[in-house]
Amino acid sequence: MVERASELWAAVDGARRHGGTVGLVPTMGYLHEGHQSLVARSAGENDLTVVSIFVNPLQFAEGEDYGTYPRDLDRDRELCAAAGAGLVFAPSTEEMYPQAPITSVAVEGLNAILEGEFRPTHFDGVTTVVAKLFSMLGPGRAYFGEKDYQQLAIIRRMAADLSLPVEVVGCPTFRESDGLAMSSRNVYLSSDERPAATVLWRGLQAGRDAVVGGSRNPDEVEAVMAAVLAAESKAAPEYAAVVDAASLGRPVVLEGELRLLVAARIGRARLIDNIGVDLDRL
Ligand code: PAF
């Protein structure tokens, strides 16, 4: 494990000088099987896989869970090694931000919809730290989970707009056996809230069934998903949306590749999930 940016560059440069490819899996730690699948995919596709573990203060707003975000570095290191990581980069906040940054990367428009309506400063914090990690490391590929679908789309757009020499690779969501998407924040759910958390998956499936069943009206599909979320007394729904999978724009009539997305609070946990439906492949 390295904690300093200078050590990181030296380690990665060593691999690159010998013609090796470098994959980066950016995380905030408290890893689960979903993260491990990203690490394993990177390890299969690159000579060196680096996992960054950094709870990034820039992407949390006042009153969010920055202070209580779950952390377990020793366990994370074991999980990284087991999945094939060559190096863990776990910098301190002072190492990442030696001075309060006055430069930020914003993917305008995409940062303000869906999650952005509820967390207006979140994505600028994400794109700023991811751009910084890309600069610190120079990976040829970087791996992100589809569980944070909007984040993945925004990072793809950032890389394209800034011509960053990195391939952004999206990887499928990992789920518990009852459909709940794996997330570090699931640990916030109490034992009586845990069954209620499947409502996100149930809402998405109902939305998908409506599309597959012939609905081409986004209002109708969103209403189906919202009704499932509203029926769960322990959930406080935030949004249920259907968007174009590439642009994240809201279609007038449903066609092509779509993404259905939901968000809800259950107790202390704010959970998000999404699912794809490709109308050209039904
Ligand atoms: O998805 C996450 O864990 C974070 O948003 C990321 C990409 C590591 C940036 O802090």
XYZ file of N, CA and C and ligand atoms in Angstrom:
856
model
N 0.845 -1.204 0.000
C 0.000 0.000 0.000
C 0.874 1.244 0.000
N 0.464 2.245 -0.761
C 1.179 3.521 -0.678
C 0.195 4.620 -0.294
N 0.738 5.620 0.393
C -0.111 6.722 0.862
C 0.250 8.035 0.183
N 1.447 8.054 -0.437
C 1.930 9.316 -1.005
C 1.857 9.289 -2.533
N 1.479 10.439 -3.101
C 1.349 10.547 -4.543
C 2.688 10.274 -5.239
N 3.796 10.726 -4.610
C 5.108 10.539 -5.237
C 5.455 9.046 -5.322
N 5.112 8.293 -4.260
C 5.385 6.838 -4.271
C 4.507 6.152 -5.316
N 3.288 6.656 -5.444
C 2.347 6.069 -6.402
C 2.901 6.189 -7.810
N 3.339 7.408 -8.147
C 3.853 7.652 -9.498
C 5.037 6.728 -9.780
N 5.925 6.597 -8.790
C 7.116 5.755 -8.975
C 6.716 4.302 -9.207
N 5.748 3.811 -8.430
C 5.337 2.409 -8.557
C 4.698 2.154 -9.918
N 3.868 3.079 -10.337
C 3.141 2.890 -11.594
C 4.081 3.064 -12.779
N 4.993 4.022 -12.643
C 5.948 4.270 -13.722
C 6.833 3.058 -13.948
N 7.183 2.381 -12.845
C 7.986 1.159 -12.946
C 7.291 0.157 -13.852
N 5.986 -0.044 -13.628
C 5.226 -1.004 -14.436
C 5.152 -0.544 -15.884
N 4.904 0.756 -16.069
C 4.717 1.278 -17.423
C 6.002 1.222 -18.248
N 7.133 1.482 -17.569
C 8.420 1.477 -18.276
C 8.726 0.124 -18.887
N 8.186 -0.918 -18.256
C 8.396 -2.264 -18.797
C 7.285 -2.656 -19.767
N 6.564 -1.649 -20.267
C 5.548 -1.901 -21.294
C 4.217 -2.366 -20.728
N 4.048 -2.285 -19.405
C 2.822 -2.784 -18.771
C 1.666 -1.791 -18.875
N 0.448 -2.330 -18.885
C -0.735 -1.470 -18.856
C -1.223 -1.345 -17.413
N -1.832 -0.189 -17.124
C -2.253 0.086 -15.749
C -3.758 0.333 -15.707
N -4.437 -0.398 -14.821
C -5.873 -0.195 -14.601
C -6.085 0.417 -13.236
N -7.047 1.359 -13.155
C -7.374 2.002 -11.878
C -8.812 1.677 -11.491
N -8.993 1.295 -10.230
C -10.343 1.128 -9.676
C -10.489 2.151 -8.542
N -11.134 3.293 -8.830
C -11.302 4.296 -7.777
C -12.431 3.885 -6.830
N -12.197 3.938 -5.523
C -13.232 3.576 -4.546
C -13.140 4.513 -3.335
N -14.170 4.416 -2.520
C -14.110 5.102 -1.222
C -13.975 4.064 -0.109
N -13.590 2.852 -0.475
C -13.352 1.821 0.538
C -14.634 1.167 1.022
N -14.483 0.413 2.126
C -15.555 -0.432 2.667
C -16.085 -1.322 1.540
N -15.145 -2.063 0.991
C -15.372 -2.767 -0.265
C -16.310 -3.962 -0.108
N -16.984 -4.275 -1.190
C -17.866 -5.452 -1.234
C -17.591 -6.203 -2.539
N -18.386 -7.235 -2.778
C -18.149 -8.076 -3.967
C -18.224 -7.296 -5.279
N -19.066 -6.265 -5.283
C -19.169 -5.440 -6.488
C -17.824 -4.784 -6.798
N -17.196 -4.190 -5.778
C -15.866 -3.592 -5.980
C -14.874 -4.665 -6.417
N -14.972 -5.821 -5.748
C -14.001 -6.891 -6.066
C -14.120 -7.326 -7.525
N -15.356 -7.274 -8.056
C -15.523 -7.666 -9.467
C -14.828 -6.656 -10.384
N -14.819 -5.373 -9.992
C -14.109 -4.360 -10.794
C -12.609 -4.634 -10.754
N -12.126 -4.968 -9.575
C -10.688 -5.222 -9.405
C -10.300 -6.458 -10.227
N -11.132 -7.501 -10.153
C -10.823 -8.736 -10.885
C -10.842 -8.475 -12.391
N -11.809 -7.665 -12.840
C -11.874 -7.352 -14.276
C -10.616 -6.590 -14.708
N -10.232 -5.607 -13.907
C -9.034 -4.845 -14.229
C -7.797 -5.750 -14.217
N -7.723 -6.620 -13.210
C -6.550 -7.504 -13.116
C -6.471 -8.430 -14.334
N -7.620 -8.785 -14.890
C -7.624 -9.642 -16.084
C -7.236 -8.888 -17.349
N -7.356 -7.556 -17.305
C -7.155 -6.764 -18.532
C -5.899 -5.900 -18.507
N -5.219 -5.840 -17.353
C -4.052 -4.952 -17.226
C -2.916 -5.662 -16.497
N -1.708 -5.150 -16.693
C -0.558 -5.755 -16.004
C -0.504 -5.337 -14.538
N -0.923 -4.097 -14.269
C -0.958 -3.639 -12.872
C -2.317 -3.006 -12.591
N -2.948 -3.454 -11.506
C -4.215 -2.845 -11.083
C -4.002 -2.092 -9.783
N -4.368 -0.813 -9.810
C -4.281 0.024 -8.618
C -5.702 0.302 -8.125
N -5.927 0.085 -6.839
C -7.211 0.447 -6.224
C -6.967 1.672 -5.358
N -7.692 2.754 -5.636
C -7.568 3.908 -4.732
C -8.700 3.839 -3.709
N -8.337 4.134 -2.471
C -9.307 4.128 -1.364
C -9.225 5.500 -0.711
N -10.260 6.300 -0.953
C -10.218 7.675 -0.436
C -11.651 8.178 -0.295
N -12.039 8.474 0.931
C -13.370 9.051 1.161
C -13.236 10.550 0.884
N -13.768 10.942 -0.258
C -13.486 12.256 -0.826
C -14.410 13.341 -0.246
N -13.882 14.220 0.601
C -14.775 15.206 1.231
C -15.484 16.107 0.230
N -14.863 16.329 -0.935
C -15.451 17.264 -1.909
C -16.815 16.816 -2.412
N -17.102 15.520 -2.368
C -18.363 15.066 -2.949
C -19.486 14.913 -1.923
N -19.216 15.325 -0.678
C -20.244 15.293 0.369
C -20.644 16.728 0.686
N -21.932 16.958 0.793
C -22.396 18.291 1.202
C -22.509 18.325 2.723
N -22.617 19.520 3.246
C -22.885 19.731 4.676
C -24.070 18.859 5.102
N -23.932 18.137 6.210
C -25.075 17.346 6.702
C -25.144 15.950 6.103
N -24.320 15.641 5.089
C -24.286 14.274 4.552
C -23.359 13.419 5.418
N -23.119 12.178 4.969
C -22.489 11.188 5.853
C -20.962 11.102 5.737
N -20.297 12.218 5.402
C -18.830 12.142 5.282
C -18.176 11.596 6.558
N -18.586 12.145 7.698
C -17.963 11.769 8.977
C -18.221 10.321 9.365
N -19.371 9.806 8.975
C -19.758 8.453 9.419
C -19.607 7.415 8.315
N -19.133 7.826 7.142
C -19.006 6.864 6.035
C -18.158 5.672 6.526
N -18.638 4.430 6.295
C -17.928 3.286 6.883
C -16.505 3.135 6.334
N -15.597 2.789 7.225
C -14.178 2.650 6.838
C -13.606 1.392 7.476
N -12.820 0.609 6.725
C -12.108 -0.547 7.281
C -10.939 -0.887 6.347
N -9.863 -0.128 6.506
C -8.753 -0.213 5.557
C -8.086 -1.592 5.550
N -7.942 -2.208 6.737
C -7.255 -3.513 6.781
C -8.029 -4.560 5.978
N -9.345 -4.586 6.206
C -10.179 -5.549 5.473
C -10.154 -5.226 3.969
N -10.222 -3.946 3.632
C -10.194 -3.545 2.216
C -8.919 -4.036 1.533
N -7.801 -3.917 2.237
C -6.515 -4.336 1.635
C -6.538 -5.828 1.332
N -7.118 -6.600 2.250
C -7.205 -8.056 2.018
C -8.084 -8.361 0.818
N -9.232 -7.670 0.740
C -10.156 -7.922 -0.376
C -9.521 -7.520 -1.710
N -8.756 -6.442 -1.694
C -8.076 -5.994 -2.925
C -7.072 -7.051 -3.378
N -6.263 -7.529 -2.435
C -5.244 -8.531 -2.775
C -5.918 -9.801 -3.301
N -7.008 -10.217 -2.637
C -7.694 -11.449 -3.046
C -8.263 -11.322 -4.457
N -8.651 -10.099 -4.843
C -9.253 -9.917 -6.173
C -8.205 -9.662 -7.254
N -6.936 -9.519 -6.867
C -5.875 -9.399 -7.883
C -5.269 -8.020 -8.019
N -5.539 -7.112 -7.062
C -4.930 -5.777 -7.145
C -3.427 -5.879 -6.899
N -2.654 -5.050 -7.612
C -1.205 -5.037 -7.403
C -0.808 -3.995 -6.392
N -1.657 -2.977 -6.233
C -1.288 -1.853 -5.374
C -2.550 -1.162 -4.863
N -2.512 -0.778 -3.574
C -3.590 0.034 -3.003
C -3.015 1.421 -2.739
N -3.733 2.435 -3.194
C -3.345 3.827 -2.928
C -4.368 4.391 -1.953
N -3.918 4.663 -0.733
C -4.842 5.142 0.308
C -4.289 6.433 0.899
N -4.484 7.541 0.196
C -3.910 8.812 0.667
C -4.725 9.425 1.793
N -4.092 10.284 2.555
C -4.821 11.073 3.551
C -5.484 12.245 2.815
N -6.357 12.923 3.516
C -6.998 14.109 2.922
C -5.946 15.176 2.631
N -4.954 15.287 3.524
C -3.898 16.293 3.341
C -3.047 15.971 2.112
N -2.856 14.684 1.849
C -2.064 14.279 0.679
C -2.833 14.619 -0.612
N -4.135 14.355 -0.596
C -4.929 14.632 -1.799
C -5.139 16.125 -1.992
N -5.389 16.818 -0.899
C -5.691 18.253 -0.993
C -4.768 19.019 -0.065
N -3.476 19.172 -0.439
C -2.544 19.893 0.430
C -2.982 21.341 0.646
N -3.700 21.904 -0.323
C -4.328 23.207 -0.093
C -5.764 23.092 -0.591
N -6.666 23.859 0.011
C -8.074 23.778 -0.383
C -8.173 24.074 -1.879
N -8.691 23.133 -2.689
C -8.666 23.351 -4.136
C -9.606 24.475 -4.563
N -9.122 25.320 -5.489
C -10.000 26.360 -6.044
C -10.249 26.075 -7.522
N -9.819 24.854 -7.934
C -10.077 24.404 -9.301
C -11.027 23.230 -9.204
N -12.048 23.225 -10.075
C -12.918 22.054 -10.041
C -13.351 21.685 -11.446
N -13.673 20.411 -11.623
C -14.122 19.917 -12.927
C -15.633 19.726 -12.819
N -16.370 20.351 -13.732
C -17.840 20.244 -13.693
C -18.340 19.794 -15.059
N -19.127 18.747 -15.072
C -19.760 18.292 -16.314
C -21.162 18.913 -16.293
N -21.231 20.115 -16.852
C -22.430 20.944 -16.698
C -23.660 20.267 -17.276
N -24.763 20.477 -16.629
C -26.033 19.911 -17.116
C -26.227 18.518 -16.557
N -25.341 17.606 -16.909
C -25.469 16.238 -16.391
C -25.305 16.207 -14.874
N -24.585 17.208 -14.339
C -24.353 17.232 -12.880
C -25.558 17.768 -12.097
N -26.582 18.246 -12.825
C -27.689 18.927 -12.140
C -28.994 18.135 -12.178
N -29.040 17.054 -12.957
C -30.284 16.288 -13.063
C -30.246 15.081 -12.123
N -31.375 14.408 -11.949
C -31.480 13.168 -11.170
C -30.801 13.326 -9.800
N -29.681 12.627 -9.577
C -28.959 12.772 -8.304
C -28.616 14.237 -8.023
N -28.271 14.966 -9.084
C -27.840 16.356 -8.947
C -28.928 17.263 -8.385
N -30.206 16.880 -8.574
C -31.289 17.692 -8.000
C -31.294 17.579 -6.474
N -30.863 16.428 -5.987
C -30.879 16.196 -4.538
C -29.515 16.459 -3.908
N -28.453 16.353 -4.744
C -27.090 16.551 -4.236
C -26.363 17.487 -5.220
N -26.692 18.784 -5.158
C -26.248 19.705 -6.213
C -24.728 19.835 -6.376
N -23.957 19.582 -5.316
C -22.509 19.765 -5.436
C -21.771 18.428 -5.600
N -22.527 17.340 -5.533
C -21.914 16.007 -5.469
C -21.026 15.688 -6.676
N -21.583 15.812 -7.881
C -20.824 15.327 -9.038
C -19.577 16.164 -9.330
N -19.603 17.450 -8.998
C -18.383 18.250 -9.216
C -17.266 17.733 -8.308
N -17.637 17.298 -7.111
C -16.643 16.690 -6.208
C -16.117 15.384 -6.768
N -17.019 14.593 -7.374
C -16.599 13.306 -7.949
C -15.676 13.541 -9.147
N -16.094 14.391 -10.079
C -15.280 14.572 -11.288
C -13.935 15.220 -10.944
N -13.933 16.091 -9.956
C -12.663 16.720 -9.576
C -11.701 15.674 -9.012
N -12.178 14.810 -8.117
C -11.246 13.832 -7.533
C -10.859 12.764 -8.559
N -11.782 12.389 -9.433
C -11.440 11.357 -10.424
C -10.425 11.937 -11.433
N -10.627 13.181 -11.850
C -9.653 13.819 -12.755
C -8.282 13.871 -12.080
N -8.293 14.160 -10.792
C -7.046 14.243 -10.018
C -6.374 12.855 -9.951
N -7.153 11.836 -9.690
C -6.593 10.471 -9.640
C -6.027 10.079 -11.003
N -6.749 10.423 -12.072
C -6.236 10.117 -13.413
C -4.885 10.812 -13.616
N -4.768 12.067 -13.181
C -3.493 12.798 -13.359
C -2.388 12.205 -12.509
N -2.741 11.783 -11.295
C -1.720 11.276 -10.369
C -1.151 9.942 -10.822
N -1.934 9.218 -11.632
C -1.624 7.823 -11.909
C -1.389 7.535 -13.391
N -2.164 8.227 -14.243
C -2.099 7.976 -15.680
C -2.532 6.571 -16.070
N -3.705 6.104 -15.615
C -4.132 4.745 -15.978
C -4.556 4.695 -17.458
N -4.378 3.547 -18.074
C -4.883 3.353 -19.445
C -6.371 3.027 -19.417
N -6.810 2.377 -18.338
C -8.235 2.040 -18.173
C -8.641 2.363 -16.738
N -9.914 2.748 -16.577
C -10.452 2.970 -15.223
C -11.826 2.330 -15.153
N -12.112 1.710 -14.025
C -13.286 0.833 -13.883
C -14.279 1.415 -12.876
N -15.547 1.499 -13.305
C -16.602 2.050 -12.454
C -17.829 1.152 -12.545
N -18.565 1.045 -11.433
C -19.757 0.207 -11.416
C -20.958 0.913 -12.038
N -21.803 0.134 -12.705
C -23.042 0.687 -13.270
C -24.053 1.026 -12.182
N -23.822 0.547 -10.986
C -24.706 0.885 -9.859
C -24.836 2.412 -9.736
N -23.727 3.122 -9.934
C -23.752 4.594 -9.963
C -23.764 5.011 -11.431
N -24.901 4.780 -12.071
C -24.954 4.908 -13.529
C -24.708 6.347 -13.988
N -25.297 7.293 -13.265
C -25.114 8.698 -13.659
C -23.651 9.101 -13.489
N -23.032 8.632 -12.427
C -21.600 8.905 -12.213
C -20.776 8.376 -13.384
N -21.085 7.141 -13.798
C -20.355 6.530 -14.919
C -20.529 7.379 -16.187
N -21.770 7.797 -16.465
C -22.028 8.596 -17.678
C -21.277 9.930 -17.606
N -21.245 10.524 -16.436
C -20.579 11.825 -16.264
C -19.062 11.677 -16.425
N -18.507 10.611 -15.873
C -17.053 10.410 -15.995
C -16.685 10.120 -17.457
N -17.539 9.351 -18.128
C -17.301 9.103 -19.569
C -17.275 10.420 -20.335
N -18.229 11.293 -20.010
C -18.325 12.560 -20.731
C -17.128 13.456 -20.402
N -16.721 13.456 -19.139
C -15.540 14.234 -18.742
C -14.319 13.771 -19.535
N -14.132 12.432 -19.603
C -12.957 11.889 -20.295
C -12.998 12.260 -21.777
N -14.207 12.224 -22.372
C -14.326 12.569 -23.798
C -14.079 14.062 -24.001
N -14.724 14.900 -23.201
C -14.600 16.356 -23.390
C -13.166 16.831 -23.176
N -12.461 16.209 -22.228
C -11.087 16.651 -21.921
C -10.042 15.806 -22.650
N -10.497 14.932 -23.556
C -9.587 14.043 -24.300
C -8.610 13.339 -23.366
N -9.110 12.837 -22.266
C -8.224 12.148 -21.321
C -7.837 10.790 -21.910
N -6.570 10.444 -21.848
C -6.120 9.194 -22.481
C -6.409 7.971 -21.624
N -7.686 7.782 -21.318
C -8.068 6.671 -20.453
C -9.370 6.087 -20.992
N -9.459 4.764 -20.967
C -10.707 4.112 -21.360
C -11.545 3.921 -20.093
N -12.752 4.470 -20.097
C -13.635 4.341 -18.928
C -14.498 3.092 -19.136
N -14.338 2.129 -18.235
C -15.003 0.834 -18.401
C -16.125 0.714 -17.364
N -17.345 0.490 -17.826
C -18.492 0.297 -16.927
C -18.699 -1.186 -16.656
N -18.970 -1.532 -15.400
C -19.118 -2.948 -15.015
C -20.475 -3.161 -14.332
N -21.065 -4.363 -14.532
C -22.416 -4.621 -14.031
C -22.543 -4.532 -12.511
N -23.742 -4.184 -12.090
C -24.074 -4.087 -10.654
C -24.105 -5.482 -10.030
N -23.578 -5.586 -8.826
C -23.690 -6.838 -8.064
C -24.859 -6.716 -7.090
N -25.639 -7.790 -6.963
C -26.841 -7.739 -6.127
C -26.831 -8.841 -5.083
N -27.500 -8.562 -3.966
C -27.774 -9.608 -2.982
C -28.812 -10.547 -3.606
N -29.046 -11.722 -2.956
C -29.947 -12.704 -3.580
C -31.377 -12.175 -3.713
N -31.780 -11.183 -2.878
C -33.137 -10.633 -3.019
C -33.177 -9.402 -3.923
N -32.093 -9.115 -4.616
C -32.106 -8.034 -5.602
C -31.484 -6.733 -5.130
N -31.302 -6.547 -3.825
C -30.721 -5.286 -3.338
C -29.319 -5.083 -3.928
N -29.099 -3.944 -4.549
C -27.781 -3.654 -5.132
C -26.759 -3.515 -4.010
N -25.594 -4.139 -4.195
C -24.554 -4.024 -3.163
C -24.060 -2.578 -3.098
N -23.935 -2.084 -1.872
C -23.481 -0.713 -1.658
C -22.853 -0.641 -0.274
N -21.801 0.150 -0.157
C -21.175 0.313 1.162
C -22.177 0.888 2.153
N -23.140 1.662 1.645
C -24.111 2.314 2.537
C -25.207 1.360 3.022
N -25.276 0.122 2.496
C -26.283 -0.824 2.994
C -26.076 -1.117 4.476
N -24.864 -0.881 4.958
C -24.558 -1.128 6.368
C -25.389 -0.215 7.287
N -25.903 0.882 6.747
C -26.733 1.784 7.557
C -28.117 1.203 7.846
N -28.523 0.154 7.083
C -29.890 -0.380 7.223
C -30.003 -1.231 8.480
N -31.033 -0.980 9.286
C -31.270 -1.826 10.460
C -31.932 -3.119 9.981
N -32.031 -4.114 10.877
C -32.553 -5.412 10.422
C -34.019 -5.310 9.988
N -34.785 -4.371 10.571
C -36.162 -4.269 10.081
C -36.279 -3.381 8.837
N -35.263 -2.570 8.566
C -35.285 -1.772 7.322
C -34.778 -2.581 6.128
N -33.935 -3.564 6.391
C -33.272 -4.295 5.311
C -34.254 -4.909 4.284
N -35.365 -5.594 4.747
C -36.291 -6.130 3.746
C -36.946 -5.023 2.903
N -37.194 -3.867 3.533
C -37.845 -2.766 2.811
C -36.951 -2.238 1.685
N -35.627 -2.420 1.836
C -34.688 -1.857 0.854
C -34.800 -2.521 -0.518
N -35.451 -3.677 -0.578
C -35.629 -4.326 -1.890
C -36.641 -3.555 -2.743
N -37.277 -2.542 -2.153
C -38.284 -1.799 -2.910
C -37.678 -1.124 -4.146
N -36.400 -0.773 -4.094
C -35.792 -0.129 -5.270
C -35.759 -1.107 -6.440
N -35.338 -2.315 -6.146
C -35.253 -3.355 -7.177
C -36.658 -3.718 -7.684
N -37.610 -3.783 -6.737
C -38.979 -4.111 -7.130
C -39.555 -3.007 -8.029
N -39.266 -1.766 -7.696
C -39.741 -0.644 -8.511
C -39.147 -0.695 -9.915
N -37.865 -0.984 -9.987
C -37.193 -1.047 -11.295
C -37.766 -2.185 -12.147
N -38.016 -3.314 -11.496
C -38.559 -4.449 -12.260
C -39.962 -4.136 -12.781
N -40.754 -3.449 -11.935
C -42.106 -3.075 -12.381
C -42.005 -2.114 -13.570
N -41.052 -1.179 -13.514
C -40.858 -0.251 -14.630
C -40.442 -0.993 -15.892
N -39.503 -1.918 -15.725
C -39.047 -2.691 -16.882
C -40.203 -3.516 -17.465
N -40.998 -4.126 -16.584
C -42.144 -4.912 -17.073
C -43.104 -4.030 -17.874
N -43.291 -2.796 -17.413
C -44.202 -1.893 -18.136
C -43.660 -1.605 -19.534
N -42.342 -1.367 -19.636
C -41.747 -1.081 -20.955
C -41.815 -2.330 -21.837
N -41.418 -3.444 -21.261
C -41.418 -4.699 -22.034
C -42.862 -5.052 -22.433
N -43.811 -4.701 -21.565
C -45.227 -4.971 -21.850
C -45.812 -4.022 -22.887
N -45.053 -3.031 -23.349
C -45.521 -2.212 -24.471
C -45.636 -0.722 -24.177
N -45.482 -0.279 -22.927
C -45.616 1.151 -22.661
C -44.450 1.917 -23.302
N -44.772 2.975 -23.999
C -43.733 3.833 -24.610
C -43.847 5.265 -24.083
N -44.602 5.401 -22.993
C -44.847 6.716 -22.409
C -44.029 6.851 -21.116
N -43.020 7.754 -21.090
C -42.173 7.855 -19.898
C -42.955 8.194 -18.626
N -43.995 9.037 -18.752
C -44.803 9.385 -17.558
C -45.413 8.131 -16.950
N -45.914 7.265 -17.846
C -46.589 6.048 -17.382
C -45.595 5.122 -16.667
N -44.422 4.954 -17.254
C -43.414 4.048 -16.669
C -42.910 4.613 -15.338
N -42.695 5.916 -15.296
C -42.248 6.536 -14.035
C -43.317 6.397 -12.953
N -44.584 6.515 -13.357
C -45.682 6.391 -12.380
C -45.742 4.970 -11.816
N -45.474 3.989 -12.658
C -45.472 2.585 -12.200
C -44.387 2.398 -11.140
N -43.190 2.915 -11.422
C -42.071 2.754 -10.469
C -42.350 3.538 -9.181
N -42.873 4.768 -9.345
C -43.148 5.618 -8.176
C -44.198 4.965 -7.279
N -45.177 4.283 -7.880
C -46.242 3.644 -7.083
C -45.661 2.521 -6.228
N -44.715 1.771 -6.787
C -44.084 0.687 -6.007
C -43.309 1.295 -4.835
N -42.554 2.355 -5.105
C -41.772 2.996 -4.029
C -42.712 3.561 -2.951
N -43.811 4.175 -3.405
C -44.734 4.827 -2.449
C -45.439 3.804 -1.563
N -45.574 2.579 -2.060
C -46.287 1.554 -1.296
C -45.447 0.998 -0.140
N -44.169 1.333 -0.100
C -43.300 0.834 0.972
C -43.242 1.898 2.079
N -43.866 1.591 3.192
C -44.017 2.622 4.232
C -42.675 3.073 4.814
N -41.668 2.203 4.785
C -40.365 2.579 5.378
C -39.506 3.411 4.419
N -39.966 3.557 3.150
C -39.148 4.263 2.159
C -39.666 5.675 1.937
N -38.743 6.623 1.812
C -39.091 7.982 1.392
C -38.511 8.162 -0.016
N -39.347 7.997 -1.052
C -38.824 8.040 -2.419
C -38.320 9.428 -2.803
N -37.264 9.477 -3.607
C -36.767 10.768 -4.101
C -37.037 10.931 -5.591
N -36.720 9.924 -6.396
C -37.124 10.012 -7.810
C -37.259 8.622 -8.411
N -38.047 8.578 -9.490
C -38.174 7.375 -10.314
C -38.200 7.900 -11.742
N -37.189 7.594 -12.521
C -37.032 8.256 -13.816
C -36.649 7.258 -14.904
N -37.054 7.575 -16.122
C -36.582 6.800 -17.270
C -35.895 7.782 -18.221
N -34.672 7.433 -18.626
C -33.872 8.347 -19.460
C -33.217 7.573 -20.606
N -32.761 8.323 -21.591
C -31.955 7.721 -22.650
C -30.621 7.281 -22.033
N -30.223 6.036 -22.324
C -29.057 5.465 -21.631
C -27.759 6.221 -21.913
N -27.620 6.814 -23.098
C -26.359 7.480 -23.428
C -26.356 8.936 -22.984
N -27.447 9.670 -23.290
C -27.434 11.121 -23.029
C -27.994 11.473 -21.656
N -28.698 10.563 -21.020
C -29.448 10.783 -19.770
C -30.591 11.778 -19.966
N -30.898 12.103 -21.233
C -32.039 12.991 -21.513
C -33.346 12.217 -21.355
N -34.432 12.965 -21.074
C -35.726 12.300 -20.889
C -36.421 12.218 -22.250
N -36.676 10.993 -22.752
C -37.295 10.872 -24.080
C -38.769 11.274 -24.043
N -39.268 11.757 -25.183
C -40.697 12.077 -25.297
C -41.468 10.771 -25.470
N -40.902 9.913 -26.326
C -41.462 8.575 -26.536
C -40.322 7.591 -26.291
N -40.600 6.509 -25.592
C -39.516 5.576 -25.267
C -39.064 4.807 -26.502
N -37.752 4.881 -26.757
C -37.174 4.122 -27.872
C -35.690 3.908 -27.605
N -35.105 2.900 -28.302
C -33.667 2.651 -28.185
C -33.281 2.130 -26.809
N -32.061 2.520 -26.403
C -31.531 2.014 -25.133
C -31.896 2.970 -23.994
N -32.571 2.419 -23.005
C -33.084 3.239 -21.901
C -32.421 2.850 -20.594
N -32.470 3.759 -19.629
C -32.049 3.440 -18.261
C -33.150 3.894 -17.321
N -33.551 3.013 -16.447
C -34.545 3.337 -15.419
C -33.776 3.537 -14.123
N -34.057 4.628 -13.426
C -33.288 4.943 -12.209
C -34.223 5.321 -11.061
N -33.875 4.880 -9.859
C -34.674 5.232 -8.676
C -33.750 5.618 -7.510
N -34.315 6.407 -6.611
C -33.597 6.761 -5.368
C -34.611 6.871 -4.243
N -34.230 6.417 -3.073
C -35.115 6.526 -1.905
C -34.270 6.521 -0.642
N -34.809 7.145 0.379
C -34.198 7.058 1.712
C -34.927 6.008 2.506
N -34.150 5.171 3.190
C -34.742 4.193 4.106
C -33.976 4.341 5.407
N -34.639 4.898 6.407
C -33.937 5.202 7.650
C -32.782 6.148 7.355
N -31.593 5.781 7.806
C -30.393 6.603 7.645
C -29.749 6.455 6.262
N -30.210 5.421 5.535
C -29.554 5.119 4.251
C -30.260 5.829 3.099
N -29.452 6.447 2.238
C -29.998 6.965 0.980
C -29.491 6.025 -0.108
N -30.438 5.331 -0.759
C -30.062 4.276 -1.704
C -30.454 4.657 -3.122
N -29.609 4.257 -4.087
C -29.943 4.465 -5.501
C -29.764 3.144 -6.231
N -30.487 3.013 -7.349
C -30.335 1.798 -8.161
C -30.822 2.116 -9.578
N -30.504 1.252 -10.516
C -30.933 1.465 -11.899
C -30.867 0.157 -12.660
N -31.507 0.172 -13.825
C -31.558 -1.032 -14.651
C -31.654 -0.578 -16.122
N -31.114 -1.365 -17.026
C -31.167 -1.027 -18.446
C -32.287 -1.793 -19.157
N -32.891 -1.146 -20.161
C -33.836 -1.839 -21.053
C -33.495 -1.370 -22.457
N -33.191 -2.325 -23.338
C -32.833 -1.960 -24.703
C -33.977 -2.361 -25.628
N -34.722 -1.361 -26.095
C -35.909 -1.654 -26.921
C -35.529 -2.221 -28.278
N -34.281 -2.024 -28.697
C -33.847 -2.587 -29.986
C -33.494 -4.060 -29.846
N -33.459 -4.553 -28.623
C -33.062 -5.949 -28.415
C -34.128 -6.754 -27.694
N -35.356 -6.274 -27.684
C -36.408 -7.026 -26.968
C -36.808 -8.256 -27.773
O -18.099 5.717 -6.611
C -17.324 6.084 -5.697
O -16.987 5.323 -4.797
C -16.773 7.499 -5.710
O -17.726 8.404 -6.165
C -15.466 7.631 -6.509
C -15.667 7.344 -7.982
C -14.413 6.696 -5.929
C -14.926 9.069 -6.388
O -14.686 9.416 -5.062
